[in-house]
Short mmCIF file of C-alpha atoms in Angstrom, two decimals:
data_model
loop_
_atom_site.label_atom_id
_atom_site.label_comp_id
_atom_site.label_asym_id
_atom_site.label_seq_id
_atom_site.Cartn_x
_atom_site.Cartn_y
_atom_site.Cartn_z
CA MET U 192 -72.17 -23.40 -131.87
CA ASP U 193 -72.29 -26.32 -129.48
CA LEU U 194 -69.26 -28.20 -128.25
CA TYR U 195 -69.58 -31.03 -130.72
CA LYS U 196 -69.79 -28.66 -133.72
CA LYS U 197 -66.78 -26.72 -132.47
CA CYS U 198 -64.75 -29.84 -132.31
CA THR U 199 -65.84 -31.28 -135.65
CA SER U 200 -65.31 -27.94 -137.44
CA ARG U 201 -61.56 -28.28 -137.14
CA PRO U 202 -59.54 -28.83 -140.34
CA GLY U 203 -59.68 -32.36 -141.55
CA LEU U 204 -62.95 -33.09 -139.75
CA SER U 205 -65.40 -30.81 -141.62
CA LYS U 206 -66.24 -33.28 -144.37
CA PRO U 207 -68.66 -36.12 -143.56
CA ARG U 208 -67.19 -39.58 -143.62
CA PRO U 209 -68.09 -41.67 -146.72
CA SER U 210 -70.15 -44.77 -146.02
CA LEU U 211 -69.08 -48.23 -147.11
CA SER U 212 -71.84 -48.40 -149.76
CA ASP U 213 -70.74 -45.08 -151.24
CA LEU U 214 -67.21 -46.36 -151.51
CA ARG U 215 -68.41 -49.53 -153.20
CA ARG U 216 -70.51 -47.60 -155.71
CA ALA U 217 -67.55 -45.35 -156.41
CA LYS U 218 -65.52 -48.46 -157.05
CA GLY U 219 -68.19 -49.55 -159.47
CA GLY U 220 -68.79 -52.88 -158.05
CA CYS U 221 -71.15 -54.85 -156.07
CA VAL U 222 -70.35 -58.18 -154.55
CA GLN U 223 -69.92 -60.75 -157.25
CA ARG U 224 -69.09 -64.42 -157.23
CA SER U 225 -67.32 -66.01 -160.15
CA ALA U 226 -67.15 -69.75 -160.60
CA GLY U 227 -67.91 -70.37 -156.94
CA ARG U 228 -65.05 -68.18 -155.75
CA TRP U 229 -64.89 -64.68 -154.48
CA ASP U 230 -63.69 -62.13 -156.96
CA SER U 231 -61.22 -60.25 -154.82
CA SER U 232 -60.91 -57.46 -157.30
CA ALA U 233 -64.65 -56.76 -157.14
CA ASP U 234 -65.71 -57.33 -153.53
CA THR U 235 -62.77 -56.00 -151.53
CA LEU U 236 -61.69 -52.43 -150.98
CA PRO U 237 -58.21 -51.26 -151.82
CA LEU U 238 -55.94 -51.24 -148.76
CA ALA U 239 -55.32 -47.49 -149.00
CA THR U 240 -59.08 -46.81 -149.04
CA MET U 241 -59.68 -48.98 -145.98
CA LEU U 242 -56.93 -47.23 -144.07
CA ARG U 243 -58.42 -43.83 -144.92
CA VAL U 244 -61.82 -44.98 -143.63
CA MET U 245 -60.31 -46.23 -140.37
CA ALA U 246 -58.23 -43.09 -139.88
CA SER U 247 -61.25 -40.87 -140.46
CA SER U 248 -63.31 -42.80 -137.93
CA PHE U 249 -60.52 -42.81 -135.36
CA GLY U 250 -59.91 -39.07 -135.80
CA SER U 251 -63.55 -38.20 -135.13
CA ASN U 252 -63.66 -40.29 -131.99
CA CYS U 253 -60.43 -38.71 -130.73
CA ALA U 254 -61.84 -35.26 -131.39
CA LEU U 255 -64.88 -36.03 -129.28
CA LEU U 256 -62.79 -37.45 -126.47
CA SER U 257 -60.40 -34.48 -126.44
CA CYS U 258 -63.28 -32.04 -126.03
CA GLN U 259 -65.08 -33.86 -123.25
CA ARG U 260 -64.03 -34.12 -119.60
CA ILE U 261 -63.99 -37.75 -118.58
CA LYS U 262 -64.45 -38.53 -114.91
CA LEU U 263 -62.88 -41.75 -113.69
CA PRO U 264 -63.74 -43.32 -110.33
CA PHE U 265 -61.01 -42.82 -107.67
CA ASN U 266 -60.85 -44.81 -104.50
CA HIS U 267 -58.93 -43.32 -101.58
CA VAL U 268 -56.50 -45.81 -100.03
CA ALA U 269 -56.00 -45.87 -96.30
CA PRO U 270 -52.40 -45.71 -95.08
CA PHE U 271 -52.76 -49.16 -93.55
CA SER U 272 -54.97 -50.88 -96.13
CA LYS U 273 -52.28 -53.30 -97.26
CA VAL U 274 -53.43 -56.77 -96.28
CA THR U 275 -50.40 -58.84 -97.16
CA SER U 276 -46.75 -58.35 -96.27
CA THR U 277 -43.71 -59.23 -98.32
CA ASN U 278 -43.67 -62.67 -96.70
CA ASN U 279 -47.11 -63.38 -98.25
CA ARG U 280 -48.86 -63.60 -94.88
CA LEU U 281 -51.91 -61.60 -93.89
CA GLU U 282 -51.06 -58.52 -91.87
CA ASN U 283 -52.57 -57.77 -88.49
CA GLN U 284 -54.59 -54.63 -89.17
CA ASP U 285 -54.89 -53.80 -85.47
CA THR U 286 -51.09 -53.77 -85.20
CA ILE U 287 -50.73 -51.51 -88.25
CA GLU U 288 -53.32 -49.04 -86.99
CA ALA U 289 -51.67 -48.89 -83.55
CA LEU U 290 -48.22 -48.29 -85.07
CA TYR U 291 -49.66 -45.66 -87.41
CA LYS U 292 -51.07 -43.78 -84.42
CA LEU U 293 -47.58 -43.71 -82.92
CA SER U 294 -46.30 -42.02 -86.11
CA LEU U 295 -44.22 -44.95 -87.31
CA ASP U 296 -43.22 -45.31 -90.96
CA ILE U 297 -45.21 -48.46 -91.82
CA GLY U 298 -43.49 -48.68 -95.21
CA LYS U 299 -40.07 -49.09 -93.59
CA VAL U 300 -41.39 -51.72 -91.21
CA ARG U 301 -42.85 -53.62 -94.18
CA LYS U 302 -39.55 -53.36 -96.04
CA TYR U 303 -37.24 -54.59 -93.30
CA LYS U 304 -39.37 -56.46 -90.74
CA SER U 305 -42.55 -57.39 -92.60
CA TRP U 306 -43.01 -60.58 -90.60
CA VAL U 307 -43.65 -58.54 -87.44
CA LEU U 308 -46.82 -57.09 -88.98
CA SER U 309 -48.16 -60.60 -89.59
CA GLU U 310 -47.89 -61.81 -86.00
CA THR U 311 -51.27 -62.37 -84.37
CA SER U 312 -50.06 -61.47 -80.88
CA ALA U 313 -48.65 -57.96 -80.63
CA TYR U 314 -48.61 -55.50 -77.73
CA VAL U 315 -48.17 -52.08 -79.30
CA SER U 316 -50.17 -49.93 -76.90
CA GLU U 317 -49.03 -51.91 -73.84
CA THR U 318 -45.35 -51.52 -74.76
CA ALA U 319 -45.81 -47.81 -75.45
CA GLU U 320 -47.54 -47.41 -72.09
CA ILE U 321 -44.68 -49.05 -70.18
CA LEU U 322 -42.10 -46.88 -71.91
CA GLU U 323 -44.19 -43.78 -71.27
CA ASP U 324 -44.46 -44.66 -67.57
CA MET U 325 -40.65 -44.84 -67.50
CA GLY U 326 -40.49 -41.27 -68.78
CA ALA U 327 -40.00 -41.80 -72.51
CA HIS U 328 -41.43 -39.10 -74.79
CA ALA U 329 -43.58 -39.96 -77.80
CA SER U 330 -40.71 -39.35 -80.22
CA VAL U 331 -38.42 -41.70 -78.24
CA ILE U 332 -41.09 -44.42 -78.18
CA ALA U 333 -41.55 -44.10 -81.94
CA SER U 334 -37.78 -44.22 -82.47
CA ILE U 335 -37.43 -47.40 -80.37
CA MET U 336 -40.23 -49.20 -82.19
CA GLN U 337 -39.09 -47.97 -85.62
CA ASN U 338 -35.55 -49.26 -85.05
CA HIS U 339 -36.68 -52.49 -83.40
CA PRO U 340 -40.26 -53.40 -84.40
CA GLU U 341 -39.90 -56.75 -82.62
CA ALA U 342 -40.34 -54.81 -79.37
CA ILE U 343 -44.11 -55.02 -79.80
CA LEU U 344 -43.96 -58.83 -79.64
CA SER U 345 -42.62 -58.94 -76.06
CA ARG U 346 -45.27 -59.67 -73.47
CA PRO U 347 -45.89 -56.79 -71.05
CA GLU U 348 -45.02 -58.94 -68.02
CA ASP U 349 -41.66 -59.86 -69.62
CA ILE U 350 -40.89 -56.20 -70.31
CA ILE U 351 -41.66 -55.24 -66.72
CA ALA U 352 -39.51 -58.11 -65.40
CA ARG U 353 -36.54 -57.03 -67.54
CA LYS U 354 -37.09 -53.41 -66.55
CA ASN U 355 -36.89 -54.36 -62.86
CA LEU U 356 -33.75 -56.41 -63.51
CA TRP U 357 -31.94 -53.65 -65.38
CA MET U 358 -33.08 -51.03 -62.87
CA SER U 359 -31.22 -53.01 -60.19
CA VAL U 360 -27.97 -51.68 -61.69
CA CYS U 361 -29.11 -48.45 -63.39
CA ALA U 362 -29.05 -45.19 -61.51
CA SER U 363 -32.41 -43.95 -62.84
CA GLU U 364 -35.20 -44.71 -65.29
CA ASP U 365 -33.91 -41.89 -67.46
CA GLN U 366 -30.59 -43.71 -67.82
CA LEU U 367 -32.41 -46.93 -68.61
CA ILE U 368 -34.48 -45.25 -71.33
CA ARG U 369 -31.28 -43.93 -72.93
CA ILE U 370 -29.85 -47.46 -72.91
CA ILE U 371 -33.04 -48.91 -74.40
CA GLU U 372 -33.09 -46.27 -77.14
CA LYS U 373 -29.48 -47.12 -78.03
CA PHE U 374 -29.76 -50.91 -77.67
CA PRO U 375 -33.46 -51.82 -78.09
CA ALA U 376 -32.66 -55.35 -79.32
CA ALA U 377 -30.86 -56.22 -76.08
CA PHE U 378 -33.69 -54.99 -73.85
CA PHE U 379 -36.61 -56.40 -75.83
CA MET U 380 -34.91 -59.74 -76.47
CA ARG U 381 -37.59 -62.35 -75.97
CA PHE U 382 -35.01 -64.90 -74.91
CA HIS U 383 -31.93 -65.02 -72.65
CA TYR U 384 -33.68 -63.36 -69.72
CA GLU U 385 -32.27 -66.09 -67.48
CA ASN U 386 -28.77 -65.43 -68.84
CA GLN U 387 -29.06 -61.70 -68.17
CA HIS U 388 -30.30 -62.33 -64.64
CA ALA U 389 -27.55 -64.88 -63.93
CA ASN U 390 -24.78 -62.63 -65.36
CA ILE U 391 -25.85 -59.55 -63.40
CA THR U 392 -26.03 -61.62 -60.22
CA TYR U 393 -22.57 -63.09 -60.93
CA LEU U 394 -20.98 -59.67 -61.49
CA GLN U 395 -22.56 -58.35 -58.30
CA ARG U 396 -21.16 -61.32 -56.36
CA LEU U 397 -17.69 -60.45 -57.67
CA GLY U 398 -18.06 -57.18 -55.78
CA LEU U 399 -18.31 -54.97 -58.88
CA CYS U 400 -20.26 -51.79 -58.25
CA ASN U 401 -23.60 -51.22 -59.98
CA GLU U 402 -22.16 -48.25 -61.86
CA ILE U 403 -19.68 -50.52 -63.68
CA ILE U 404 -22.30 -53.21 -64.36
CA GLY U 405 -24.61 -50.48 -65.65
CA LYS U 406 -21.85 -49.34 -68.01
CA VAL U 407 -21.48 -52.89 -69.31
CA ILE U 408 -25.23 -53.00 -69.92
CA ALA U 409 -25.14 -49.63 -71.67
CA CYS U 410 -22.13 -50.37 -73.93
CA ALA U 411 -22.17 -54.14 -74.37
CA PRO U 412 -25.58 -55.53 -73.38
CA GLN U 413 -25.00 -58.56 -75.62
CA SER U 414 -22.25 -59.72 -73.24
CA LEU U 415 -24.91 -60.31 -70.58
CA SER U 416 -27.05 -62.35 -72.98
CA GLN U 417 -24.38 -65.02 -73.44
CA SER U 418 -24.09 -67.88 -70.98
CA VAL U 419 -22.80 -67.06 -67.51
CA GLN U 420 -20.32 -69.92 -67.87
CA ARG U 421 -18.61 -68.18 -70.79
CA ASN U 422 -18.28 -64.96 -68.80
CA LYS U 423 -16.87 -66.92 -65.89
CA GLU U 424 -14.19 -68.35 -68.19
CA VAL U 425 -13.21 -64.86 -69.38
CA ILE U 426 -13.09 -63.52 -65.81
CA HIS U 427 -11.01 -66.54 -64.76
CA THR U 428 -8.51 -65.86 -67.56
CA LEU U 429 -8.30 -62.18 -66.59
CA ARG U 430 -7.75 -63.12 -62.94
CA GLU U 431 -4.95 -65.59 -63.78
CA THR U 432 -3.30 -63.09 -66.08
CA TYR U 433 -3.45 -60.34 -63.48
CA LEU U 434 -1.92 -62.55 -60.79
CA GLU U 435 0.79 -63.79 -63.18
CA LEU U 436 1.75 -60.20 -63.92
CA GLY U 437 2.34 -59.50 -60.23
CA GLY U 438 -1.12 -58.47 -59.07
CA ASN U 439 -2.70 -59.69 -55.85
CA GLU U 440 -6.15 -60.90 -54.85
CA ARG U 441 -6.74 -57.83 -52.69
CA ASP U 442 -6.52 -55.48 -55.66
CA LEU U 443 -8.17 -57.81 -58.19
CA ARG U 444 -11.66 -56.33 -57.78
CA VAL U 445 -10.40 -52.78 -58.30
CA TRP U 446 -8.42 -53.87 -61.37
CA LEU U 447 -11.44 -55.66 -62.87
CA GLN U 448 -13.62 -52.62 -62.28
CA THR U 449 -11.05 -50.39 -63.97
CA LEU U 450 -10.74 -52.79 -66.88
CA LEU U 451 -14.53 -53.09 -67.42
CA GLY U 452 -14.97 -49.35 -66.92
CA GLN U 453 -12.45 -48.53 -69.68
CA ASN U 454 -13.25 -51.52 -71.92
CA PRO U 455 -16.88 -52.63 -71.38
CA LEU U 456 -16.51 -55.05 -74.31
CA VAL U 457 -13.98 -57.18 -72.41
CA LEU U 458 -16.50 -59.94 -71.69
CA LEU U 459 -17.08 -60.37 -75.41
CA TRP U 460 -13.40 -61.11 -76.04
CA PRO U 461 -12.40 -64.76 -76.35
CA ALA U 462 -9.99 -65.71 -73.59
CA ALA U 463 -7.41 -66.83 -76.18
CA VAL U 464 -7.28 -63.33 -77.70
CA TRP U 465 -6.37 -61.81 -74.35
CA ARG U 466 -3.58 -64.35 -73.81
CA ASP U 467 -2.16 -63.88 -77.33
CA GLY U 468 -2.05 -60.10 -76.91
CA LEU U 469 -0.19 -60.28 -73.61
CA CYS U 470 2.25 -62.88 -74.99
CA PHE U 471 3.06 -60.49 -77.83
CA LEU U 472 3.72 -57.65 -75.39
CA THR U 473 5.97 -59.95 -73.33
CA ASP U 474 8.01 -60.80 -76.42
CA GLN U 475 8.44 -57.08 -77.10
CA GLY U 476 10.02 -56.58 -73.69
CA PHE U 477 7.13 -54.94 -71.82
CA THR U 478 7.28 -55.18 -68.04
CA ASN U 479 4.37 -56.52 -65.99
CA ASP U 480 3.24 -53.05 -64.98
CA GLU U 481 3.47 -51.85 -68.59
CA MET U 482 1.41 -54.81 -69.80
CA LEU U 483 -1.24 -54.16 -67.18
CA SER U 484 -1.36 -50.52 -68.23
CA VAL U 485 -1.62 -51.39 -71.93
CA GLY U 486 -4.13 -54.16 -71.23
CA LEU U 487 -6.45 -51.72 -69.49
CA ARG U 488 -6.56 -49.34 -72.48
CA ALA U 489 -5.98 -51.49 -75.54
CA PRO U 490 -8.83 -53.01 -77.59
CA MET U 491 -7.33 -56.49 -77.25
CA ALA U 492 -10.17 -58.19 -79.15
CA GLU U 493 -9.27 -56.25 -82.30
CA MET U 494 -5.57 -57.08 -82.13
CA GLN U 495 -4.18 -59.86 -84.31
CA LEU U 496 -0.69 -61.23 -83.81
CA GLN U 497 0.43 -61.00 -87.43
CA ASN U 498 -0.93 -57.49 -87.80
CA MET U 499 0.73 -56.30 -84.57
CA HIS U 500 4.10 -57.60 -85.76
CA GLN U 501 3.67 -55.82 -89.10
CA VAL U 502 2.67 -52.52 -87.49
CA MET U 503 5.59 -52.58 -85.06
CA SER U 504 8.03 -53.34 -87.90
CA PHE U 505 6.59 -50.49 -89.98
CA PHE U 506 6.93 -48.02 -87.09
CA LYS U 507 10.49 -49.09 -86.41
CA GLN U 508 11.40 -48.53 -90.06
CA VAL U 509 9.68 -45.21 -90.86
CA LEU U 510 10.25 -43.56 -87.48
CA ASP U 511 13.77 -44.89 -87.10
CA CYS U 512 13.21 -45.50 -83.41
CA SER U 513 14.76 -47.81 -80.87
CA LYS U 514 12.96 -50.69 -79.16
CA GLU U 515 12.47 -48.58 -76.05
CA GLU U 516 11.01 -45.70 -78.09
CA LEU U 517 8.70 -48.17 -79.80
CA LYS U 518 7.47 -49.38 -76.42
CA GLN U 519 6.74 -45.83 -75.32
CA ILE U 520 4.71 -45.23 -78.48
CA VAL U 521 2.56 -48.30 -77.72
CA ILE U 522 2.21 -47.37 -74.04
CA CYS U 523 1.17 -43.85 -75.06
CA CYS U 524 -1.39 -45.09 -77.62
CA PRO U 525 -2.10 -48.86 -77.42
CA ALA U 526 -4.97 -48.57 -79.91
CA ILE U 527 -2.57 -48.16 -82.85
CA LEU U 528 -1.84 -51.90 -82.61
CA SER U 529 -5.44 -52.61 -83.61
CA LEU U 530 -5.14 -50.66 -86.87
CA SER U 531 -4.44 -52.71 -89.99
CA LEU U 532 -1.10 -52.24 -91.72
CA ALA U 533 -2.82 -50.78 -94.82
CA THR U 534 -4.65 -48.18 -92.70
CA MET U 535 -1.49 -47.33 -90.80
CA VAL U 536 0.56 -46.82 -93.98
CA GLU U 537 -2.16 -44.66 -95.55
CA ARG U 538 -2.52 -42.46 -92.47
CA PHE U 539 1.20 -42.11 -91.83
CA TYR U 540 2.02 -40.90 -95.34
CA GLY U 541 -1.14 -38.80 -95.34
CA MET U 542 0.20 -36.97 -92.25
CA MET U 543 3.49 -36.46 -94.06
CA ASP U 544 1.64 -34.95 -97.04
CA ILE U 545 -0.11 -32.32 -94.89
CA GLY U 546 3.17 -31.22 -93.32
CA LEU U 547 3.57 -33.17 -90.08
CA GLY U 548 6.99 -34.53 -89.14
CA THR U 549 8.11 -37.91 -87.85
CA GLU U 550 9.21 -36.42 -84.53
CA GLN U 551 5.74 -34.96 -84.00
CA ILE U 552 4.18 -38.36 -84.66
CA LYS U 553 6.63 -39.97 -82.23
CA GLU U 554 5.59 -37.53 -79.52
CA THR U 555 1.84 -37.80 -80.27
CA PRO U 556 1.16 -41.19 -81.94
CA ALA U 557 -2.56 -40.86 -81.15
CA VAL U 558 -2.81 -38.60 -84.20
CA LEU U 559 -2.69 -41.78 -86.30
CA GLN U 560 -6.05 -42.80 -84.84
CA MET U 561 -7.59 -39.86 -86.70
CA SER U 562 -8.25 -39.55 -90.42
CA THR U 563 -6.06 -37.25 -92.51
CA GLN U 564 -9.10 -35.12 -93.37
CA MET U 565 -9.92 -34.53 -89.70
CA VAL U 566 -6.31 -33.63 -88.85
CA ARG U 567 -6.15 -31.21 -91.80
CA TYR U 568 -9.41 -29.55 -90.71
CA ARG U 569 -8.19 -29.08 -87.14
CA MET U 570 -4.84 -27.75 -88.33
CA GLN U 571 -6.63 -25.12 -90.44
CA LYS U 572 -8.91 -24.15 -87.57
CA LEU U 573 -5.97 -23.79 -85.20
CA ALA U 574 -4.09 -21.73 -87.81
CA SER U 575 -7.05 -19.34 -87.98
CA CYS U 576 -6.71 -18.91 -84.21
CA GLY U 577 -3.02 -18.10 -84.50
CA TYR U 578 -1.70 -21.52 -83.42
CA ASP U 579 1.10 -22.97 -85.55
CA VAL U 580 0.91 -26.76 -85.43
CA HIS U 581 4.27 -27.25 -87.14
CA SER U 582 6.21 -25.52 -84.37
CA ASN U 583 4.04 -26.69 -81.46
CA SER U 584 2.66 -29.91 -80.00
CA LEU U 585 -0.05 -31.98 -81.70
CA GLU U 586 -1.62 -32.66 -78.32
CA ILE U 587 -4.41 -30.14 -78.99
CA ILE U 588 -5.35 -31.90 -82.23
CA VAL U 589 -5.96 -35.29 -80.58
CA ARG U 590 -8.27 -33.93 -77.91
CA SER U 591 -11.95 -34.74 -77.84
CA LYS U 592 -14.24 -32.55 -79.95
CA ARG U 593 -15.53 -30.74 -76.89
CA ASP U 594 -12.04 -30.02 -75.52
CA PHE U 595 -10.76 -29.04 -78.95
CA ASP U 596 -13.59 -26.54 -79.48
CA MET U 597 -13.03 -25.05 -76.03
CA THR U 598 -9.30 -24.68 -76.74
CA CYS U 599 -10.01 -22.93 -80.05
CA ALA U 600 -12.41 -20.54 -78.33
CA LEU U 601 -9.74 -19.63 -75.77
CA LEU U 602 -7.14 -19.16 -78.51
CA GLN U 603 -9.50 -16.84 -80.41
CA GLN U 604 -10.10 -14.73 -77.30
CA LYS U 605 -6.37 -14.48 -76.73
CA GLN U 606 -5.81 -13.54 -80.36
CA GLN U 607 -8.45 -10.79 -80.23
CA LYS U 608 -6.87 -9.27 -77.12
CA THR U 609 -3.50 -8.98 -78.83
CA LEU U 610 -4.96 -7.20 -81.85
CA PRO U 611 -4.50 -3.38 -81.87
#
């Protein structure tokens, strides 16, 4: 039995479909006209009959379709066949192909920086070549371009000029590549080259060593993209403040280097913020030396006068400490003044909930810079090594991750030796 007969032999499809003439004869009527009008009772089929005819026809066709394999044309789409971006401009197919060869996710570029793909002038291979000559691996090059697609729009001669400028303060090309990978927007900025050149020259004239300038570039490259005049105003304010607090011109360069080394974001701080912070410390009774010490380590740009007053009042109340004790807490951990009152309250009572005491927090206020979850985790890890946090110092908890892990390893070794 052939395929068609197999299909039509199923129940409900074995009987032949009645023709329209057969149905009319069965109805007993032929088409009649009466008084110039159609006789609807004679020339039309009952609705139920018409539906049965249609259903029968539809069922047969479906049976045939279900038993036959239908081949539809399929066109393979190239990964870079999209010709328009989300900004409704034609895409540069050469750019897309070049990025695809570097293993970039074209979809992400389209989603976040679609306009880059529409630029007529792009230097994908040239930019990749320069980075490769500097020692960047293929994965690093792809990462830089994925995170900052605008990099391909910088002219090769501009990239080389900026590379030479930044290399004047970087120890090696390897260090420069790490900076570029972390801050690609600052390096591939198509503008502000003159500002960067002027700022680096100005900092070098101040006598700052290249290592410190390199650290500023690595941590706050945007500070070198602002006008040199603005940076001069900040440096002038820092100089005046230092001299007012008892410093001298001979030690100014060393103090500035220390300040920029510990707080590379200093040049981004408005001069008024620095003054307000020091005025607050003066009102709290800090000596000149204490203010210089706090100023070197405190994130002054994140400190707001009202918030600092609230935090100090909260500490004085919950820790029941004197003004001198309060000063020592700030000197020990200046960063707590940058925390909002809501964050401080949440963390303080969170520490109470996991079993820490007020005296422990007085001795090690830096614990409030950490989340309650992190402190709890470290307490549990130390407990597994035989260290009781409640009867010992919290100093281990506030160490860096590397130092904390090393301490735990030493405690475990000591614990294993004492086991029988």
